[in-house]
Coordinates of C-alpha atoms in Angstrom, one line a residue:
K1 CA 0.0 0.0 0.0
R2 CA 1.2 3.5 -0.8
S3 CA 1.3 6.1 2.0
Y4 CA -1.2 8.9 1.8
L5 CA 1.4 11.5 1.1
S6 CA 2.9 9.7 -1.8
H7 CA -0.6 9.4 -3.1
T8 CA -1.5 13.1 -3.0
V9 CA 1.9 14.2 -4.3
G10 CA 1.3 12.1 -7.4
R11 CA -2.0 13.7 -8.3
G12 CA -4.4 16.5 -7.6
M13 CA -3.2 20.1 -6.9
Q14 CA 0.3 19.4 -5.7
P15 CA 2.0 19.2 -9.2
Y16 CA 0.1 22.3 -10.3
R17 CA 1.3 24.3 -7.3
N18 CA 4.9 23.2 -7.9
K19 CA 4.6 24.2 -11.6
E20 CA 3.2 27.6 -10.8
L21 CA 6.0 28.3 -8.3
K22 CA 8.6 27.2 -10.8
N23 CA 7.1 29.3 -13.6
L24 CA 7.1 32.4 -11.3
Y25 CA 10.8 31.8 -10.4
Y26 CA 12.0 31.3 -14.0
K27 CA 9.9 34.2 -15.4
R28 CA 10.2 36.9 -12.7
L29 CA 13.1 36.2 -10.4
L30 CA 15.8 34.3 -12.3
P31 CA 16.4 37.1 -14.9
I32 CA 17.1 39.6 -12.1
E33 CA 19.4 37.2 -10.3
K34 CA 21.5 36.7 -13.4
Y35 CA 21.5 40.4 -14.3
Y36 CA 22.9 41.5 -10.9
S37 CA 25.1 38.4 -10.4
F38 CA 23.1 37.3 -7.3
H39 CA 24.7 33.8 -7.4
H40 CA 28.2 35.1 -6.9
F41 CA 27.2 36.6 -3.6
H42 CA 24.5 34.4 -2.3
S43 CA 23.0 30.9 -3.0
P44 CA 22.9 29.3 -6.5
S45 CA 19.9 29.4 -8.7
Y46 CA 17.0 27.0 -8.2
E47 CA 16.5 24.1 -10.6
D48 CA 13.5 21.9 -11.5
A49 CA 14.3 19.4 -8.8
D50 CA 14.1 22.1 -6.1
F51 CA 10.5 22.5 -6.9
G52 CA 9.5 18.9 -7.3
N53 CA 11.5 17.2 -4.6
K54 CA 9.9 15.7 -1.5
P55 CA 10.2 17.5 1.9
M56 CA 13.6 17.1 3.5
V57 CA 14.6 16.8 7.1
L58 CA 18.2 17.8 8.1
V59 CA 19.4 16.0 11.3
M60 CA 22.4 17.6 12.9
G61 CA 24.2 17.8 16.3
Q62 CA 27.4 17.0 18.1
Y63 CA 28.7 13.5 17.8
S64 CA 27.2 10.8 20.0
T65 CA 23.9 12.8 20.4
G66 CA 21.9 10.0 18.6
K67 CA 21.5 11.4 15.1
T68 CA 21.8 8.1 13.2
T69 CA 19.7 6.3 15.9
F70 CA 17.0 9.0 15.6
I71 CA 16.8 8.4 11.8
R72 CA 16.7 4.7 12.3
Y73 CA 13.8 5.3 14.8
L74 CA 11.9 7.2 12.2
I75 CA 12.3 4.8 9.3
E76 CA 12.3 1.7 11.5
Q77 CA 15.2 0.0 9.8
D78 CA 19.0 0.1 9.3
F79 CA 20.4 1.8 6.2
L80 CA 23.6 1.2 4.3
G81 CA 26.7 2.7 5.8
S82 CA 25.1 3.6 9.2
R83 CA 27.2 3.1 12.3
V84 CA 26.3 3.9 15.9
G85 CA 28.8 4.4 18.7
P86 CA 29.9 6.8 21.4
E87 CA 32.8 8.0 19.2
P88 CA 32.4 10.0 16.0
T89 CA 31.0 7.4 13.6
T90 CA 29.3 9.5 10.9
D91 CA 31.9 11.3 8.8
C92 CA 29.9 12.2 5.8
F93 CA 26.6 13.7 4.7
T94 CA 24.1 11.0 3.8
A95 CA 20.8 11.7 2.0
L96 CA 18.3 9.0 2.6
M97 CA 15.8 8.9 -0.3
Y98 CA 13.2 6.4 -1.6
G99 CA 14.3 4.0 -4.3
E100 CA 12.9 0.7 -5.7
A101 CA 16.2 -1.0 -5.1
E102 CA 18.7 -0.5 -2.2
G103 CA 22.0 1.1 -3.1
I104 CA 24.4 4.0 -2.6
I105 CA 25.1 6.8 -5.1
P106 CA 28.4 8.6 -4.4
G107 CA 28.5 12.4 -4.2
N108 CA 30.1 13.2 -7.6
A109 CA 27.6 11.1 -9.5
L110 CA 24.8 12.5 -7.4
T111 CA 25.4 16.1 -8.4
M112 CA 25.1 15.0 -12.1
D113 CA 21.5 13.7 -11.6
P114 CA 19.0 16.3 -12.7
K115 CA 16.2 14.5 -10.8
K116 CA 18.0 15.1 -7.5
P117 CA 18.1 18.5 -5.8
F118 CA 21.9 18.4 -5.2
R119 CA 23.4 19.7 -8.5
N120 CA 24.4 23.0 -7.0
L121 CA 26.7 21.3 -4.5
D122 CA 29.5 21.2 -7.1
P123 CA 31.3 24.4 -5.9
F124 CA 32.2 22.8 -2.5
G125 CA 34.6 20.6 -4.4
N126 CA 35.9 17.0 -4.2
S127 CA 36.8 17.3 -0.5
F128 CA 33.0 17.6 0.2
L129 CA 31.7 15.4 -2.6
N130 CA 33.8 12.5 -1.4
R131 CA 32.0 12.7 1.9
F132 CA 28.5 13.0 0.4
Q133 CA 26.3 10.1 -0.6
C134 CA 22.7 9.2 -1.3
V135 CA 21.3 5.9 0.1
Q136 CA 18.2 4.8 -1.8
M137 CA 15.9 2.2 -0.2
P138 CA 12.4 1.0 -0.6
N139 CA 11.1 2.5 2.7
R140 CA 7.5 3.7 3.0
V141 CA 8.4 6.7 5.2
L142 CA 10.9 7.8 2.5
E143 CA 8.1 7.8 0.0
S144 CA 6.9 11.0 1.6
I145 CA 10.0 12.6 3.1
S146 CA 13.8 12.5 2.6
I147 CA 16.3 12.7 5.5
I148 CA 19.8 14.2 5.5
D149 CA 22.2 12.7 8.1
T150 CA 25.2 14.9 8.9
P151 CA 28.6 14.3 10.5
G152 CA 28.8 14.9 14.2
I153 CA 29.9 18.4 15.1
L154 CA 33.3 18.3 16.9
T155 CA 33.7 19.3 20.5
A156 CA 36.1 22.0 21.8
A157 CA 39.0 19.6 22.0
K158 CA 38.8 19.0 18.2
R159 CA 38.3 22.6 17.2
K160 CA 41.6 22.9 15.3
L161 CA 41.0 20.0 13.0
S162 CA 40.0 20.9 9.4
R163 CA 37.3 18.9 7.5
G164 CA 38.8 20.0 4.1
Y165 CA 35.7 21.9 3.1
D166 CA 33.5 24.7 4.4
F167 CA 31.3 22.8 6.8
P168 CA 29.1 25.8 7.9
A169 CA 28.6 26.8 4.2
V170 CA 27.4 23.3 3.4
L171 CA 25.0 23.4 6.4
R172 CA 23.6 26.7 5.2
W173 CA 23.1 25.3 1.7
F174 CA 21.0 22.5 3.1
A175 CA 19.3 24.8 5.7
E176 CA 18.0 27.0 2.8
R177 CA 16.4 24.0 1.0
V178 CA 15.1 21.6 3.7
D179 CA 11.7 21.8 5.4
R180 CA 12.8 21.0 8.9
I181 CA 16.1 21.1 10.8
I182 CA 16.4 18.7 13.8
L183 CA 19.2 19.8 16.2
L184 CA 20.0 17.1 18.8
F185 CA 21.7 17.6 22.1
D186 CA 22.7 14.9 24.6
A187 CA 21.3 15.4 28.1
H188 CA 24.7 14.4 29.5
K189 CA 26.8 16.9 27.7
L190 CA 26.0 20.4 26.6
E191 CA 29.4 21.5 25.3
F192 CA 29.1 24.5 22.9
S193 CA 32.2 24.1 20.8
D194 CA 33.7 26.5 18.3
E195 CA 32.4 24.4 15.4
L196 CA 28.9 24.2 16.9
T197 CA 28.8 28.0 17.3
R198 CA 29.9 28.4 13.6
A199 CA 27.2 25.9 12.6
F200 CA 24.6 28.0 14.5
G201 CA 25.8 31.0 12.5
A202 CA 25.0 29.0 9.3
L203 CA 21.4 28.5 10.5
C204 CA 20.7 32.2 11.2
G205 CA 17.7 33.3 9.2
Y206 CA 16.2 29.8 9.2
E207 CA 15.1 29.6 12.9
D208 CA 11.6 28.9 11.8
K209 CA 12.6 25.5 10.5
L210 CA 14.7 24.6 13.6
R211 CA 13.5 22.1 16.2
V212 CA 15.8 21.4 19.1
V213 CA 15.7 18.0 20.8
L214 CA 17.2 17.2 24.2
N215 CA 17.8 13.5 23.6
K216 CA 18.5 10.7 26.1
A217 CA 16.4 12.4 28.7
D218 CA 15.4 9.1 30.3
R219 CA 19.0 8.7 31.5
V220 CA 18.8 11.7 34.0
D221 CA 16.4 12.2 36.9
S222 CA 13.9 15.0 37.0
Q223 CA 16.0 17.4 39.0
Q224 CA 19.0 17.0 36.6
L225 CA 16.7 17.3 33.6
M226 CA 15.3 20.7 34.9
R227 CA 18.9 22.0 35.3
V228 CA 20.0 20.7 31.9
Y229 CA 17.0 22.2 30.2
G230 CA 17.6 25.6 31.8
A231 CA 21.3 25.5 30.8
L232 CA 20.4 24.6 27.2
M233 CA 17.9 27.4 26.9
W234 CA 20.3 29.9 28.3
S235 CA 23.1 28.8 25.9
L236 CA 20.8 28.8 22.9
G237 CA 19.6 32.3 23.8
K238 CA 23.2 33.6 23.8
V239 CA 24.0 31.9 20.4
F240 CA 21.0 32.9 18.4
R241 CA 20.5 36.3 20.0
T242 CA 16.8 36.4 19.3
P243 CA 13.9 37.3 21.6
E244 CA 11.9 34.3 20.2
I245 CA 12.3 31.2 22.3
L246 CA 13.2 28.1 20.4
R247 CA 11.0 25.1 21.0
V248 CA 13.0 22.3 22.8
Y249 CA 11.6 18.8 22.7
I250 CA 12.6 16.5 25.5
G251 CA 12.8 12.8 24.6
S252 CA 14.6 9.6 24.1
F253 CA 14.3 8.8 20.4
W254 CA 15.1 5.2 19.8
S255 CA 13.0 2.1 19.5
E256 CA 14.6 0.3 22.5
P257 CA 13.2 0.1 26.0
R258 CA 13.6 3.4 27.9
Q259 CA 14.7 3.7 31.5
T260 CA 12.1 4.2 34.2
C261 CA 12.0 7.9 35.3
D262 CA 9.7 10.3 36.9
H263 CA 9.2 12.3 33.7
Y264 CA 8.4 9.2 31.5
Q265 CA 4.9 10.6 30.6
L266 CA 6.5 13.9 29.6
I267 CA 8.9 12.1 27.2
E268 CA 5.9 10.3 25.6
L269 CA 4.0 13.6 25.1
E270 CA 7.0 15.4 23.7
E271 CA 7.6 12.5 21.3
E272 CA 4.0 12.8 20.0
D273 CA 4.4 16.5 19.4
L274 CA 7.7 16.1 17.4
L275 CA 6.4 13.2 15.3
A276 CA 3.3 15.2 14.5
D277 CA 5.4 18.1 13.4
I278 CA 7.4 15.9 11.0
R279 CA 4.3 14.1 9.9
N280 CA 2.8 17.4 8.7
L281 CA 5.7 18.3 6.5
P282 CA 4.4 16.8 3.2
R283 CA 1.1 18.7 3.6
N284 CA 2.9 22.0 4.2
A285 CA 5.6 21.5 1.6
A286 CA 4.1 23.9 -1.1
V287 CA 3.6 26.6 1.5
R288 CA 7.2 26.3 2.7
K289 CA 8.5 26.6 -0.9
L290 CA 6.4 29.7 -1.4
N291 CA 7.7 31.2 1.8
D292 CA 11.3 30.5 0.7
L293 CA 10.7 32.0 -2.7
V294 CA 9.3 35.2 -1.1
K295 CA 12.4 35.4 1.2
R296 CA 14.7 35.0 -1.8
A297 CA 12.8 37.6 -3.8
R298 CA 13.1 40.1 -1.0
L299 CA 16.9 39.4 -0.7
V300 CA 17.2 39.8 -4.5
R301 CA 15.5 43.2 -4.4
A302 CA 17.9 44.4 -1.7
H303 CA 20.9 43.0 -3.6
A304 CA 19.9 44.7 -6.8
H305 CA 19.7 48.1 -5.0
I306 CA 23.1 47.5 -3.4
I307 CA 24.9 46.6 -6.7
S308 CA 23.3 49.5 -8.6
Y309 CA 24.3 51.9 -5.9
L310 CA 27.9 50.8 -5.9
K311 CA 28.0 51.0 -9.7
Q312 CA 26.6 54.5 -9.5
E313 CA 29.2 55.7 -7.0
M314 CA 32.2 54.3 -8.9
P315 CA 34.4 56.8 -10.9
T316 CA 34.7 56.4 -14.6
I317 CA 38.5 56.4 -15.0
F318 CA 40.7 57.3 -12.0
C319 CA 41.0 56.1 -8.4
K320 CA 38.8 53.0 -8.9
E321 CA 40.6 50.8 -6.4
S322 CA 40.6 53.3 -3.6
K323 CA 37.0 54.2 -4.2
K324 CA 36.1 50.5 -4.2
H325 CA 37.7 50.0 -0.7
N326 CA 36.1 53.2 0.6
L327 CA 32.6 52.0 -0.6
I328 CA 33.1 48.6 1.0
Y329 CA 34.2 50.3 4.3
Q330 CA 31.0 52.5 4.2
L331 CA 28.7 49.6 3.4
P332 CA 26.7 49.8 6.6
V333 CA 26.0 53.5 5.8
I334 CA 25.0 52.5 2.2
F335 CA 22.5 50.0 3.6
N336 CA 20.9 52.8 5.7
K337 CA 20.7 55.1 2.6
I338 CA 19.0 52.4 0.5
Q339 CA 16.5 51.7 3.3
Q340 CA 15.5 55.3 3.4
Q341 CA 15.5 56.0 -0.4
H342 CA 13.8 52.9 -1.6
R343 CA 11.9 51.8 1.5
V344 CA 13.6 48.4 1.6
P345 CA 13.1 46.8 5.1
A346 CA 16.3 46.3 7.1
G347 CA 15.5 42.6 7.5
D348 CA 15.8 42.0 3.8
F349 CA 19.4 43.0 3.6
P350 CA 22.2 40.3 3.7
D351 CA 24.8 40.1 6.5
C352 CA 26.9 43.2 6.1
T353 CA 30.2 41.6 7.2
K354 CA 29.8 38.7 4.8
M355 CA 28.8 41.1 2.0
Q356 CA 31.9 43.1 2.5
E357 CA 34.1 40.0 2.3
K358 CA 32.4 39.0 -1.0
L359 CA 32.8 42.5 -2.5
L360 CA 36.6 42.5 -2.0
S361 CA 37.0 40.0 -4.9
Q362 CA 34.6 41.7 -7.3
D363 CA 35.2 44.1 -10.1
F364 CA 32.8 47.0 -9.5
S365 CA 33.1 48.2 -13.1
K366 CA 31.1 45.1 -14.2
F367 CA 28.2 45.9 -12.0
K368 CA 24.9 46.9 -13.5
R369 CA 22.8 50.0 -12.8
L370 CA 19.2 49.7 -11.7
K371 CA 17.0 48.5 -14.6
P372 CA 13.4 49.7 -14.1
S373 CA 11.7 46.9 -16.2
L374 CA 13.3 44.2 -14.0
M375 CA 12.4 45.9 -10.8
T376 CA 8.8 46.4 -12.0
S377 CA 8.7 42.6 -12.7
L378 CA 10.0 41.9 -9.2
D379 CA 7.5 44.2 -7.6
K380 CA 4.7 42.4 -9.5
L381 CA 6.0 39.1 -8.3
L382 CA 5.8 40.3 -4.6
T383 CA 2.6 42.2 -4.8
T384 CA 0.4 40.4 -7.4
D385 CA 1.7 37.0 -8.5
I386 CA 2.3 35.7 -5.0
A387 CA -1.1 36.9 -3.8
N388 CA -2.8 35.1 -6.6
L389 CA -1.0 31.8 -5.7
V390 CA -1.7 31.9 -2.0
P391 CA -5.4 30.7 -2.3
L392 CA -4.3 27.7 -4.3
L393 CA -1.8 26.7 -1.6
Q394 CA -4.4 27.1 1.1
N395 CA -6.8 24.7 -0.8
Q396 CA -5.4 21.7 1.0
E397 CA -6.6 18.2 0.0
P398 CA -8.2 16.2 2.8
R399 CA -6.0 13.9 4.7
K400 CA -6.9 10.3 4.0
K401 CA -4.2 8.2 5.7
S402 CA -1.3 8.7 8.0
L403 CA 2.3 7.8 7.5
P404 CA 3.4 4.3 8.5
G405 CA 5.5 3.2 11.5
V406 CA 6.3 5.6 14.3
L407 CA 5.0 8.5 12.1
D408 CA 1.5 6.9 12.1
G409 CA -0.4 9.4 14.1
E410 CA -3.6 7.4 14.2
F411 CA -2.1 4.4 16.0
L412 CA 0.0 6.7 18.2
G413 CA -3.2 8.4 19.2
T414 CA -4.6 5.1 20.6
F415 CA -2.3 5.5 23.6
R416 CA -3.7 8.8 24.6
P417 CA -5.9 8.6 27.7
D418 CA -8.9 10.4 26.1
H419 CA -8.8 8.0 23.2
Y420 CA -8.6 4.6 24.9
R421 CA -11.3 5.5 27.4
R422 CA -13.7 5.8 24.4
H423 CA -12.4 3.1 22.2
P424 CA -9.5 1.0 23.8
F425 CA -7.0 0.5 21.0
K426 CA -9.8 0.5 18.5
E427 CA -8.6 0.8 14.9
P428 CA -10.3 0.0 11.5
P429 CA -9.8 -3.6 10.3
K430 CA -6.8 -3.8 7.9
D431 CA -6.7 -5.9 4.8
E432 CA -4.2 -8.8 5.0
G433 CA -3.0 -10.1 1.7
S434 CA -1.8 -13.6 2.5
E435 CA -2.7 -16.5 0.2
A436 CA -0.1 -19.0 1.6
D437 CA -1.1 -21.5 4.2
F438 CA 1.5 -22.6 6.7
D439 CA 1.1 -25.8 8.7
E440 CA 3.3 -24.6 11.6
W441 CA 2.8 -21.4 13.4
V442 CA 6.2 -20.0 14.6
V443 CA 4.6 -18.7 17.8
E444 CA 3.2 -22.1 18.8
K445 CA 6.2 -23.4 20.6
H446 CA 6.2 -20.6 23.1
K447 CA 2.4 -20.3 23.4
P448 CA 2.0 -22.2 26.7
K449 CA 4.2 -19.5 28.3
Y450 CA 2.2 -16.7 26.6
D451 CA -1.1 -18.3 27.6
E452 CA -0.1 -18.2 31.3
I453 CA 0.4 -14.4 31.0
F454 CA -2.9 -14.1 29.1
Y455 CA -5.0 -15.9 31.7
N456 CA -3.4 -14.1 34.6
L457 CA -4.7 -10.9 33.1
S458 CA -8.3 -12.2 33.5
P459 CA -9.8 -12.2 30.0
N460 CA -13.5 -11.7 29.5
A461 CA -15.2 -14.1 27.2
G462 CA -11.8 -15.3 26.0
K463 CA -10.5 -11.9 25.1
L464 CA -8.5 -9.1 26.7
S465 CA -9.6 -5.5 26.4
G466 CA -7.3 -2.8 25.1
T467 CA -6.9 -1.2 28.5
K468 CA -5.7 -4.4 30.1
V469 CA -3.3 -5.2 27.3
K470 CA -2.0 -1.6 27.3
E471 CA -1.2 -1.7 31.0
W472 CA 0.8 -4.9 30.6
M473 CA 2.5 -3.7 27.4
T474 CA 3.8 -0.4 28.9
K475 CA 5.7 -2.4 31.6
T476 CA 8.2 -3.3 28.8
L477 CA 9.2 0.4 28.7
L478 CA 9.1 0.3 24.9
P479 CA 8.1 3.6 23.3
N480 CA 4.3 4.0 22.8
S481 CA 4.8 4.4 19.1
V482 CA 6.4 1.0 18.9
L483 CA 3.7 -0.6 21.1
A484 CA 1.0 0.9 19.0
H485 CA 2.6 -0.7 15.9
I486 CA 2.7 -4.0 17.7
W487 CA -1.0 -3.7 18.6
R488 CA -1.8 -3.0 14.9
L489 CA 0.0 -6.1 13.8
S490 CA -1.5 -8.3 16.6
D491 CA -5.2 -7.3 16.3
V492 CA -5.6 -9.3 13.2
D493 CA -9.4 -9.2 13.1
G494 CA -9.5 -5.5 14.0
D495 CA -12.1 -5.9 16.8
G496 CA -10.1 -3.8 19.4
M497 CA -9.5 -6.9 21.6
L498 CA -7.0 -9.7 21.7
D499 CA -7.8 -13.4 22.0
N500 CA -5.2 -15.9 23.2
E501 CA -3.6 -16.3 19.8
E502 CA -3.4 -12.6 19.1
F503 CA -2.0 -11.9 22.5
A504 CA 0.6 -14.6 22.0
L505 CA 1.6 -12.9 18.7
A506 CA 1.9 -9.6 20.5
V507 CA 4.2 -11.0 23.2
H508 CA 6.2 -12.7 20.4
L509 CA 6.7 -9.4 18.6
I510 CA 7.6 -7.6 21.9
E511 CA 10.2 -10.2 22.7
G512 CA 11.7 -9.9 19.3
K513 CA 11.8 -6.1 19.6
L514 CA 13.5 -6.4 23.0
E515 CA 16.1 -8.6 21.4
G516 CA 16.9 -5.9 18.9
H517 CA 15.0 -7.1 15.8
W518 CA 13.0 -4.7 13.5
L519 CA 9.3 -5.1 13.4
P520 CA 7.7 -6.0 10.1
R521 CA 5.8 -3.4 8.2
E522 CA 2.8 -5.7 7.7
L523 CA 2.2 -9.0 9.3
P524 CA 3.9 -11.7 7.2
P525 CA 1.9 -14.9 6.4
H526 CA 3.9 -17.2 8.7
L527 CA 3.0 -15.0 11.7
V528 CA -0.8 -15.0 11.1
P529 CA -2.5 -17.0 13.8
P530 CA -4.0 -20.3 12.5
S531 CA -7.6 -19.4 13.4
K532 CA -7.3 -16.1 11.4
R533 CA -5.8 -17.5 8.2
L534 CA -9.1 -18.4 6.7
S535 CA -10.6 -15.0 7.3
T536 CA -7.5 -13.1 6.0
A537 CA -7.4 -15.3 2.9
S538 CA -11.1 -14.6 2.2
D539 CA -10.6 -10.9 2.7
A540 CA -7.7 -11.0 0.1
S541 CA -9.8 -12.9 -2.4
A542 CA -12.7 -10.4 -2.0

């Protein structure tokens, strides 16, 4: 079965929205970018893949904060090249994307693919491209989103080591194009190294995409958590220098049992909030692209005024070099003049220091004066074209189905108290497509042990209610999202209760998970209880 989001992206309004955005960019904005050499000072031009690609999530943080484990938790499986350990294990950027066959595409080949949104990474050179790869895999979550895993940010003791490429610049390139940035911190260490501070600088201007996660929160007690949380908020306030408070999620994002702690319920609620935020990315992708296009257009407008002003002030023949350096030195004053003369908001201007650095290597004699026709086209984009496109973006298609696995909001919701009081673990029956008949049920050999647990829970009319099963399941300390997925697999007949065979299947899946195995996406034929095989086969034939 295809996920809802891959279904809606493939039809309906979504392709039309992307096409309209792309046409606006190529018709209105790109000519101005080329005329004023915008790409030499700021980001490269957009390409077709930037408008048609799936929402991307950038996962970053210091080493050993659980970045790779967090990704494995989202997609519920290992991926090629992933390693987990307390030492720096991820030394490259890895883009996880959907593909029919599993494989790895190296960085240099990846930048040549016009269907992938990575062609503009070429300027970072071989030092970066040798540490960039794309892992394609047939994962249902990746049908709707793509995930970027990043190298662990080095601590203060490693600050003098060089990566061989401009690490903050690469982060900024991705920050401009992704839909969500997940920044992980370890509750046991909150070191703000030099490289971490530079990485924060690369994220300036994209705070709206940023979500901070205080990971491994089950490993500290409530008093320690309160102090760590306060220290993190204080440190983030100093780095980002903004009155807006960043949202910090508290959790332990992995699919293994969590440690018992006083704030266990808080971790579960925070997990639901973060997963819901990621789950909504595909629905909001077109709005995000429009927002980024408007931000880019406003920056282009400010850039055009800056370049034309510098051109106007340059002498025709003599003292060009001295005048150039004088203009660069006076750039903050020039910014203020442009704000007053052309009513360009201060927030639209680029970073003054970085602009000065870029201007040092430029030939001012090649700059262009203000061209009224181009500026009129840009004003029309910001005032009329965008306004006409907004109603189309707000016309969202109804949501039909949630994402699979831990991103499945429907099944995660069954563990909320207000839900299971009304309908304990109740979910719609699911279609099982098994035609094979197996003589031996793999759970059968352990069923006497499972039956003892089943009858100790006092079933009613041969079945256990969702409330009773939930109380027993949560004692395993597995995340609620994992337990909800186990319930979905075990409640084969979809009646909201478990008989002795379904309960035995649930315990079998829990034991397998506790041993470190991945749960199946759908219940395989050899795990279907014998009494349910006839009904599932008839459902499939129907």
